[in-house]
Coordinates of C-alpha atoms in Angstrom, one line a residue:
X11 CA 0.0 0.0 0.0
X12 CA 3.0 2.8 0.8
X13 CA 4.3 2.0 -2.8
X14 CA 1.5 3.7 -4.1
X15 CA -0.5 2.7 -7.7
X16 CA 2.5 4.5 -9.9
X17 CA 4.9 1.8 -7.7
X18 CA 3.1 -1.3 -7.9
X19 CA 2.6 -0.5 -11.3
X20 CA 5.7 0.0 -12.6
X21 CA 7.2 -3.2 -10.2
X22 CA 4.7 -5.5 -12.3
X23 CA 5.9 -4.2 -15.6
X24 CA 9.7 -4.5 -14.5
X25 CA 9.3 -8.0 -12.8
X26 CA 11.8 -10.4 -13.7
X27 CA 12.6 -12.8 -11.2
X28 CA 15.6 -15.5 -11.6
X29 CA 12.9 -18.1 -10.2
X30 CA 9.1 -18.1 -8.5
X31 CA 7.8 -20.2 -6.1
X32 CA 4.6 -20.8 -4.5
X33 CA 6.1 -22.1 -1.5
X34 CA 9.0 -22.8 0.9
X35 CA 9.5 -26.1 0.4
X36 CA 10.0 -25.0 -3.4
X37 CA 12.5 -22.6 -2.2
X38 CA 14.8 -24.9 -0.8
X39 CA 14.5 -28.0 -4.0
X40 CA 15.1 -24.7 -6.2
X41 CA 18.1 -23.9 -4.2
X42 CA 19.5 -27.5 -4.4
X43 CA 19.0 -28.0 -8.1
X44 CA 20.9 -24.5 -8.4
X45 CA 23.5 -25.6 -6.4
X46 CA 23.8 -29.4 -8.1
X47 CA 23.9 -27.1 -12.2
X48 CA 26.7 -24.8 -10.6
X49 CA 28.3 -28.1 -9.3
X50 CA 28.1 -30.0 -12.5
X51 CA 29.1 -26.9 -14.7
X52 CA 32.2 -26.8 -12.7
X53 CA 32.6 -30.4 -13.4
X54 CA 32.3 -30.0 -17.3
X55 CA 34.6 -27.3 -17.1
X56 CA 37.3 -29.6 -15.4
X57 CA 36.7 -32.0 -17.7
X58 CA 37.6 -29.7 -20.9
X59 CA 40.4 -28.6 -19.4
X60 CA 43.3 -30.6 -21.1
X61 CA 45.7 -33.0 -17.8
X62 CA 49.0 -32.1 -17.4
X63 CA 51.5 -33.1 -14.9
X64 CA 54.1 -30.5 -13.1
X65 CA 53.7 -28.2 -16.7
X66 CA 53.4 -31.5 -19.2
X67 CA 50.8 -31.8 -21.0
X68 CA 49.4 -35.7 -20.7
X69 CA 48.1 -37.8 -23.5
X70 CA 48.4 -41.3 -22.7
X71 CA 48.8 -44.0 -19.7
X72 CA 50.5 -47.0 -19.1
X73 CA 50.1 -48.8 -16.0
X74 CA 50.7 -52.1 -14.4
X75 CA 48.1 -54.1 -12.8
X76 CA 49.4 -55.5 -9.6
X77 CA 50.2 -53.2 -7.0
X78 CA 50.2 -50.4 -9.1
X79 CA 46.1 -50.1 -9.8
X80 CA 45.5 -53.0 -7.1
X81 CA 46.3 -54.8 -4.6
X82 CA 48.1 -58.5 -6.1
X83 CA 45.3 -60.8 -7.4
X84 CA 42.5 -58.2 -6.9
X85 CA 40.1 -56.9 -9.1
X86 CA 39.5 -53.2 -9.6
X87 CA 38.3 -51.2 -6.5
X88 CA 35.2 -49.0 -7.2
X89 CA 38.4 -45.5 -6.0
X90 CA 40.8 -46.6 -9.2
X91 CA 37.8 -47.3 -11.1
X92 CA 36.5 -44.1 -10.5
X93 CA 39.6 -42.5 -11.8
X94 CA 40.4 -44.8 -14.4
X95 CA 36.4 -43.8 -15.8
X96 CA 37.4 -40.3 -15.5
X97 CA 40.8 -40.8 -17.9
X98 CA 38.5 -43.0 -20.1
X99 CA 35.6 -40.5 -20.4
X100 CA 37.7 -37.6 -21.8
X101 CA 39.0 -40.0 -24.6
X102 CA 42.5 -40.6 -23.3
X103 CA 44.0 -43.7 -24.0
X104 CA 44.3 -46.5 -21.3
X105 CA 47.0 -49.3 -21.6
X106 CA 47.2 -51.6 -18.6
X107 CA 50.7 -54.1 -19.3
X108 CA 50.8 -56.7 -16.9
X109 CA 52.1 -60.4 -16.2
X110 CA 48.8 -61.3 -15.3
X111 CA 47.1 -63.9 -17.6
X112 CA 45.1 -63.2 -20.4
X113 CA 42.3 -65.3 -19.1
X114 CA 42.0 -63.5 -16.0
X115 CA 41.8 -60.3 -17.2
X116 CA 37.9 -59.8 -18.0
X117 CA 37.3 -60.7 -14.5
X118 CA 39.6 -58.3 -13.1
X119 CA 39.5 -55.6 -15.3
X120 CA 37.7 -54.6 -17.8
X121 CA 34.3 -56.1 -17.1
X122 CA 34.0 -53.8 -14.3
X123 CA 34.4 -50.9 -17.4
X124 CA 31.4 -49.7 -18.7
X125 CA 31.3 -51.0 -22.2
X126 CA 30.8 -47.6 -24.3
X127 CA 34.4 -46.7 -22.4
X128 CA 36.4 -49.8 -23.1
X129 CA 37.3 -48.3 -26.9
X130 CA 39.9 -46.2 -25.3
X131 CA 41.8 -49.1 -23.1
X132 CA 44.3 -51.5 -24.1
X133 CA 45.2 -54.3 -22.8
X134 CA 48.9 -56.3 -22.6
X135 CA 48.6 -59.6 -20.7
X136 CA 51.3 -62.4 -19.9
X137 CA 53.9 -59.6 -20.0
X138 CA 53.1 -57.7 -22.9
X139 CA 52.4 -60.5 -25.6
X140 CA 49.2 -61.1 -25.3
X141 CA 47.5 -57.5 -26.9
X142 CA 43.8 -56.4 -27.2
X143 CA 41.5 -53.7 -27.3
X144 CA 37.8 -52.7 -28.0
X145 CA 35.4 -51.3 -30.1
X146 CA 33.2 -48.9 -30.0
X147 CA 30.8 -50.9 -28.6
X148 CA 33.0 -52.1 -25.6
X149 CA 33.1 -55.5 -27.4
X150 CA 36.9 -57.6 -27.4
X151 CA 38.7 -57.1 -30.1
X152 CA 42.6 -59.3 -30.5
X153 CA 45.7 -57.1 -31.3
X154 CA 47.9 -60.0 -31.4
X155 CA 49.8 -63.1 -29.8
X156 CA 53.5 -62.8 -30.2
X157 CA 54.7 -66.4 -29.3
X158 CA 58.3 -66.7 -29.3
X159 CA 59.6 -68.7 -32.8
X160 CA 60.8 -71.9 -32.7
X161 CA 64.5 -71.3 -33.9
X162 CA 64.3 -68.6 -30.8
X163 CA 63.3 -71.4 -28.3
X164 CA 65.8 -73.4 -29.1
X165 CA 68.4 -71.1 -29.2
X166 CA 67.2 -69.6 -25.3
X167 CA 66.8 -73.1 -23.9
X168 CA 70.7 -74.0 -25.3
X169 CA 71.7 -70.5 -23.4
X170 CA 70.4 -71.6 -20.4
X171 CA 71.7 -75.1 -20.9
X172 CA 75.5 -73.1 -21.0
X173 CA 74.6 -71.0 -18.1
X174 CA 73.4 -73.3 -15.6
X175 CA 75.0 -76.1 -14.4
X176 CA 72.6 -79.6 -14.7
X177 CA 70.6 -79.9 -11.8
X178 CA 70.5 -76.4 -10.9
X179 CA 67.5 -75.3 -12.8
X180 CA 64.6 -77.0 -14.5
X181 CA 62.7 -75.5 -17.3
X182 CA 59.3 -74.8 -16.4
X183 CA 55.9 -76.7 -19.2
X184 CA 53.7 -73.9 -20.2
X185 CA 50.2 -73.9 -22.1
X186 CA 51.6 -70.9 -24.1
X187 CA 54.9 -70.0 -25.9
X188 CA 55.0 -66.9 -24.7
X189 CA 57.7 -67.3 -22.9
X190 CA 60.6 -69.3 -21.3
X191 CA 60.7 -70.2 -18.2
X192 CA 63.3 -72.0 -15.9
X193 CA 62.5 -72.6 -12.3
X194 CA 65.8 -71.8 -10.6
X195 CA 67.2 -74.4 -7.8
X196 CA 66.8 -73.7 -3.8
X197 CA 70.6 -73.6 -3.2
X198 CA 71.2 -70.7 -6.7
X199 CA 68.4 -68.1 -5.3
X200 CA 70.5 -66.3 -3.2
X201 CA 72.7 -65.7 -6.3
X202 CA 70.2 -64.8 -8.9
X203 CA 71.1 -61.5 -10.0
X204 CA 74.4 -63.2 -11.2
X205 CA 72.7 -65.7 -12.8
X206 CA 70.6 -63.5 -14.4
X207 CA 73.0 -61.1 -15.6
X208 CA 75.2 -64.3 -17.4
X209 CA 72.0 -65.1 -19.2
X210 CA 71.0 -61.9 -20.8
X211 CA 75.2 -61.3 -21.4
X212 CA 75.1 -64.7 -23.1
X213 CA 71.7 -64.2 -25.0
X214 CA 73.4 -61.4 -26.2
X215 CA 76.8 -62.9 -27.1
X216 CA 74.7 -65.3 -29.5
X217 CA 72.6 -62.5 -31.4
X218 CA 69.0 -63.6 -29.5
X219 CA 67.0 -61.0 -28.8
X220 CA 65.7 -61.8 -25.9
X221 CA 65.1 -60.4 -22.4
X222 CA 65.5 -61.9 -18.7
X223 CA 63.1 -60.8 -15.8
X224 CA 62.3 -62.0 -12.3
X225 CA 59.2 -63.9 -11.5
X226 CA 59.8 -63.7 -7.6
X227 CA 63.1 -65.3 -6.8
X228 CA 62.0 -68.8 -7.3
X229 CA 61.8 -67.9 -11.2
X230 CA 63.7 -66.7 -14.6
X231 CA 61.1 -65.4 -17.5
X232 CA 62.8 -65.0 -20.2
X233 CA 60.8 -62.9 -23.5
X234 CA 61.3 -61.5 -27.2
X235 CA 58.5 -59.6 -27.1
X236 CA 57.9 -58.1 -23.4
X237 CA 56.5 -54.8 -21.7
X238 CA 58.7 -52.3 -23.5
X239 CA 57.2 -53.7 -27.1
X240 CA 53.5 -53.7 -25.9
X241 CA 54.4 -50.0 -24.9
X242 CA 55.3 -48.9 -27.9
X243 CA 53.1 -50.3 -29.7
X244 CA 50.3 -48.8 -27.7
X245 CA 52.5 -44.9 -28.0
X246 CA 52.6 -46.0 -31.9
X247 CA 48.8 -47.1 -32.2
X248 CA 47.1 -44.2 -30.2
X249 CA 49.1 -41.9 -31.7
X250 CA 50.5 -40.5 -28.5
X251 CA 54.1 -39.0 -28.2
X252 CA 56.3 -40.5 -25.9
X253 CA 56.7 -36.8 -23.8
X254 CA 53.1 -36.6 -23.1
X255 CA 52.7 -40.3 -21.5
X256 CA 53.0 -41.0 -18.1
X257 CA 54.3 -44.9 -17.1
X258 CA 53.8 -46.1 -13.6
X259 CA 55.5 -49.7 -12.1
X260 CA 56.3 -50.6 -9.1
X261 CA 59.0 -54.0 -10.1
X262 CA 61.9 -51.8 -10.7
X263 CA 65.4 -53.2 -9.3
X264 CA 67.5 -55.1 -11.2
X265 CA 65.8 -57.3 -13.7
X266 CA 62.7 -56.2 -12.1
X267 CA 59.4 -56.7 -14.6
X268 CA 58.7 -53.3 -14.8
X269 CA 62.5 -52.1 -15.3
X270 CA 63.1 -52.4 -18.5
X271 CA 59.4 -50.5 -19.2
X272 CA 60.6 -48.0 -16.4
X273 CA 63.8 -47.0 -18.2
X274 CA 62.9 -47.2 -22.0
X275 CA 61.1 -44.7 -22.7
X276 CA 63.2 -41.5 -20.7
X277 CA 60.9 -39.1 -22.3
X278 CA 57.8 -40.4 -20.4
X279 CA 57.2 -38.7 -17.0
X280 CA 57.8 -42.4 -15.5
X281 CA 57.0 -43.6 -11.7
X282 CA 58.3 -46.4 -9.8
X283 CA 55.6 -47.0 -6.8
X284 CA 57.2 -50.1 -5.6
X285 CA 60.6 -50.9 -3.5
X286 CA 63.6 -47.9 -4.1
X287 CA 65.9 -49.1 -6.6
X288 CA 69.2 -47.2 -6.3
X289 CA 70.8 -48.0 -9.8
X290 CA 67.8 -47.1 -11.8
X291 CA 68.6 -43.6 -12.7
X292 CA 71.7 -44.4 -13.9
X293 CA 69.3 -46.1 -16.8
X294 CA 66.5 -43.6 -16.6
X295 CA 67.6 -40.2 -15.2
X296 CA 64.6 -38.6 -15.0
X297 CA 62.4 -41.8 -13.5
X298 CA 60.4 -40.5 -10.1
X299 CA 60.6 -42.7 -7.2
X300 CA 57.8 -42.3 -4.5
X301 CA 57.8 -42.6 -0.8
X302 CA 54.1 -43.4 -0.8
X303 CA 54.2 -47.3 -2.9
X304 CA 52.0 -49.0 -4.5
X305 CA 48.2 -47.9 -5.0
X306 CA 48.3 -45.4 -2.9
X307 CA 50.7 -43.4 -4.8
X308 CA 49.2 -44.7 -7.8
X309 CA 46.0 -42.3 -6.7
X310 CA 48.0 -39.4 -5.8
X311 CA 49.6 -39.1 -9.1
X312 CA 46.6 -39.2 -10.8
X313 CA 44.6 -37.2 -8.8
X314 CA 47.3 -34.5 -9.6
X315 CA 46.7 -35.0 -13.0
X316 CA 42.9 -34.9 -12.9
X317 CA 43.4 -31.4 -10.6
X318 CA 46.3 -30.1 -12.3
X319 CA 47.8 -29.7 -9.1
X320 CA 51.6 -30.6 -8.5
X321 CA 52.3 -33.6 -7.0
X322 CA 52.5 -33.4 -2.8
X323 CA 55.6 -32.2 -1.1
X324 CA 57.9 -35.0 -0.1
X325 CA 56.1 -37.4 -2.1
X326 CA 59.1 -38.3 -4.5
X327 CA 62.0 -40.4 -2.9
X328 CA 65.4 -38.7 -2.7
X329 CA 67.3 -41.8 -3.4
X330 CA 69.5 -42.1 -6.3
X331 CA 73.2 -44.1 -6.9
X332 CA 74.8 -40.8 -5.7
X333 CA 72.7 -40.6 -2.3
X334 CA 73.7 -44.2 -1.1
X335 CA 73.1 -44.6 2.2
X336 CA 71.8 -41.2 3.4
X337 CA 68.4 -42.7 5.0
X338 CA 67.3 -46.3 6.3
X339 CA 65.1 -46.5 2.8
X340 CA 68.6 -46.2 0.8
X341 CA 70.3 -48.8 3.5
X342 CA 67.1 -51.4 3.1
X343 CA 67.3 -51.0 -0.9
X344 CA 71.1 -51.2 -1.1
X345 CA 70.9 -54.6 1.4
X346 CA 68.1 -56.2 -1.1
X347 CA 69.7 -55.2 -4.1
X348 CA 73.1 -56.9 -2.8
X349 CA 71.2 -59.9 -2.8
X350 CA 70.4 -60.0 1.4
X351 CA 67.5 -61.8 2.3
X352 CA 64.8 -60.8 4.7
X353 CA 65.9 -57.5 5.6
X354 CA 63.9 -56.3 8.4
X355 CA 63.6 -52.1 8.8
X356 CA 65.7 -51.1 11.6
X357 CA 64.0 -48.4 14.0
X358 CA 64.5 -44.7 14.9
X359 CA 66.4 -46.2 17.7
X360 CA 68.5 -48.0 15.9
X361 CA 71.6 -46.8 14.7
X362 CA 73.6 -48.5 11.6

């Protein structure tokens, strides 16, 4: 009534409210749905925004499975899902290179996908040989099997023959030829890096391209066709330059499975998540080595990427073959890559 006819008038002709209501109850829905655009708005706006990493603009993944995405022998947890859906929904491509079987892999992996996704991930089983993808329409489609030729065979099982003495290894019946594999004797364990490094000198000596790789320390793997060729064939299929990929392993000491995949490709921004190796820069200077291991740190790099925030403070390890011995963590590595067994952590107490 104190506005006056000229007011009222002139407030219905100017009326232009961001919502109406009829009632409270409205007032508060209208205020949550306002709230859930603005929050979804900021969403699509993260999601445009190209991932980098500390400046680097990132393309491209490569992962291994166990203890790098999950825990060993698990399937995908609905946290790594969630941030391996987030890579896959902004079309990056998605290779996962792991020693796992191929048979397992569906069950583990990527049935736990949603199918319209799975065209951007590829998959490298039994150490990189085994290669497969998707199409479009999430279904399974075969890359390859690259089984190791029979003049190759041969010519590994005579090198192992020269290496080891008779008695002290046996050569392992697989399903597949994939792969060789000798099953090393109780009493030769302790010495397996020696071993090891006599096979791939002697492989070498007799023009086989091949590679030699740990399976625990009960085993020898040896491959033509491992983790380093499945990663560059996924950088060569997807199109994705070596600079703008970002490699995470966590098997990276000496002869390690993910060693020769960690040092390969120096242009990658690459992450060991597993034990400290202390020789592996010499091979890779730039390789990052984390204090936080395994899936853990497999989250935090990736939610730096998906924020575009650096990585944490003190996250990456300061050890390297010129810092030997300036921590416990460089002491424990230095002990297990001399070959020690059962290396316990010694306390704050403690002094070396």
């Amino acid at each position: 009534q104190e506005m006056g006819e000229s007011g009222r008038k002139y407030a219905a002709e100017n009326f232009d409210p961001d919502m109406l209501i009829e009632q409270y109850e409205d007032l508060i829905l209208a205020a949550i749905n306002s709230s859930k655009s603005k929050g979804d708005k900021v969403l699509q706006e993260q999601k445009a925004q190209p991932l980098a990493l500390e400046g680097m603009p990132i393309h491209g993944f490569i992962f291994d499975l166990d203890d790098v995405l999950v825990p060993l022998a698990d399937a995908l947890c609905d946290r790594m899902l969630g941030r391996l859906i987030q890579l896959l929904e902004r079309g990056l491509p998605v290779a996962i290179i792991t020693n796992e079987r191929e048979e397992n892999m569906e069950k583990r992996v990527w049935s736990v996908i949603p199918a319209p996704l799975r065209k951007n991930l590829y998959i490298f089983a039994n150490g990189g040989p085994v290669g497969l993808g998707f199409t479009s329409e999430g279904e399974n489609l075969p890359y390859f099997r690259k089984t190791i030729s029979s003049q190759d065979k041969q010519g590994i099982v005579t090198t192992v023959q020269a290496v080891f003495k008779a008695g002290s290894f046996k050569l392992v019946p697989l399903p597949f030829d994939f792969k060789v594999m000798i099953e090393l004797d109780r009493k030769i364990r302790k010495n397996r890096k020696k071993y090891a490094q006599a096979l791939a000198d002697e492989l070498h000596k007799n023009n086989i391209q091949a590679y030699v790789s740990f399976q625990s320390d009960r085993y020898i793997n040896i491959f033509t066709f491992d983790k380093v060729d499945a990663g560059q064939y996924f950088l060569t299929k997807t199109g994705v330059a070596e600079k703008n990929s970002v490699i995470i392993g966590d098997s990276a000491r000496k002869f390690g499975r993910d060693r020769r995949l960690l040092v390969s490709f120096k242009n990658a921004r690459s992450f060991n998540v597993g034990d400290v190796s202390l020789t592996i820069d010499k091979e890779n200077p730039s390789i990052v080595q984390t204090v936080v291991k395994n899936v853990p740190a497999t989250e935090m790099i990736l939610d730096a990427i998906l924020t575009n925030t650096p990585l944490p403070k003190g996250f990456k390890a300061q050890a390297s073959s010129k810092s030997i011995g300036k921590t416990i963590d460089y002491a424990l590595a230095e002990l297990s890559e001399l070959g020690y067994k059962d290396v316990v952590e010694i306390t704050q107490e403690a002094s070396l």
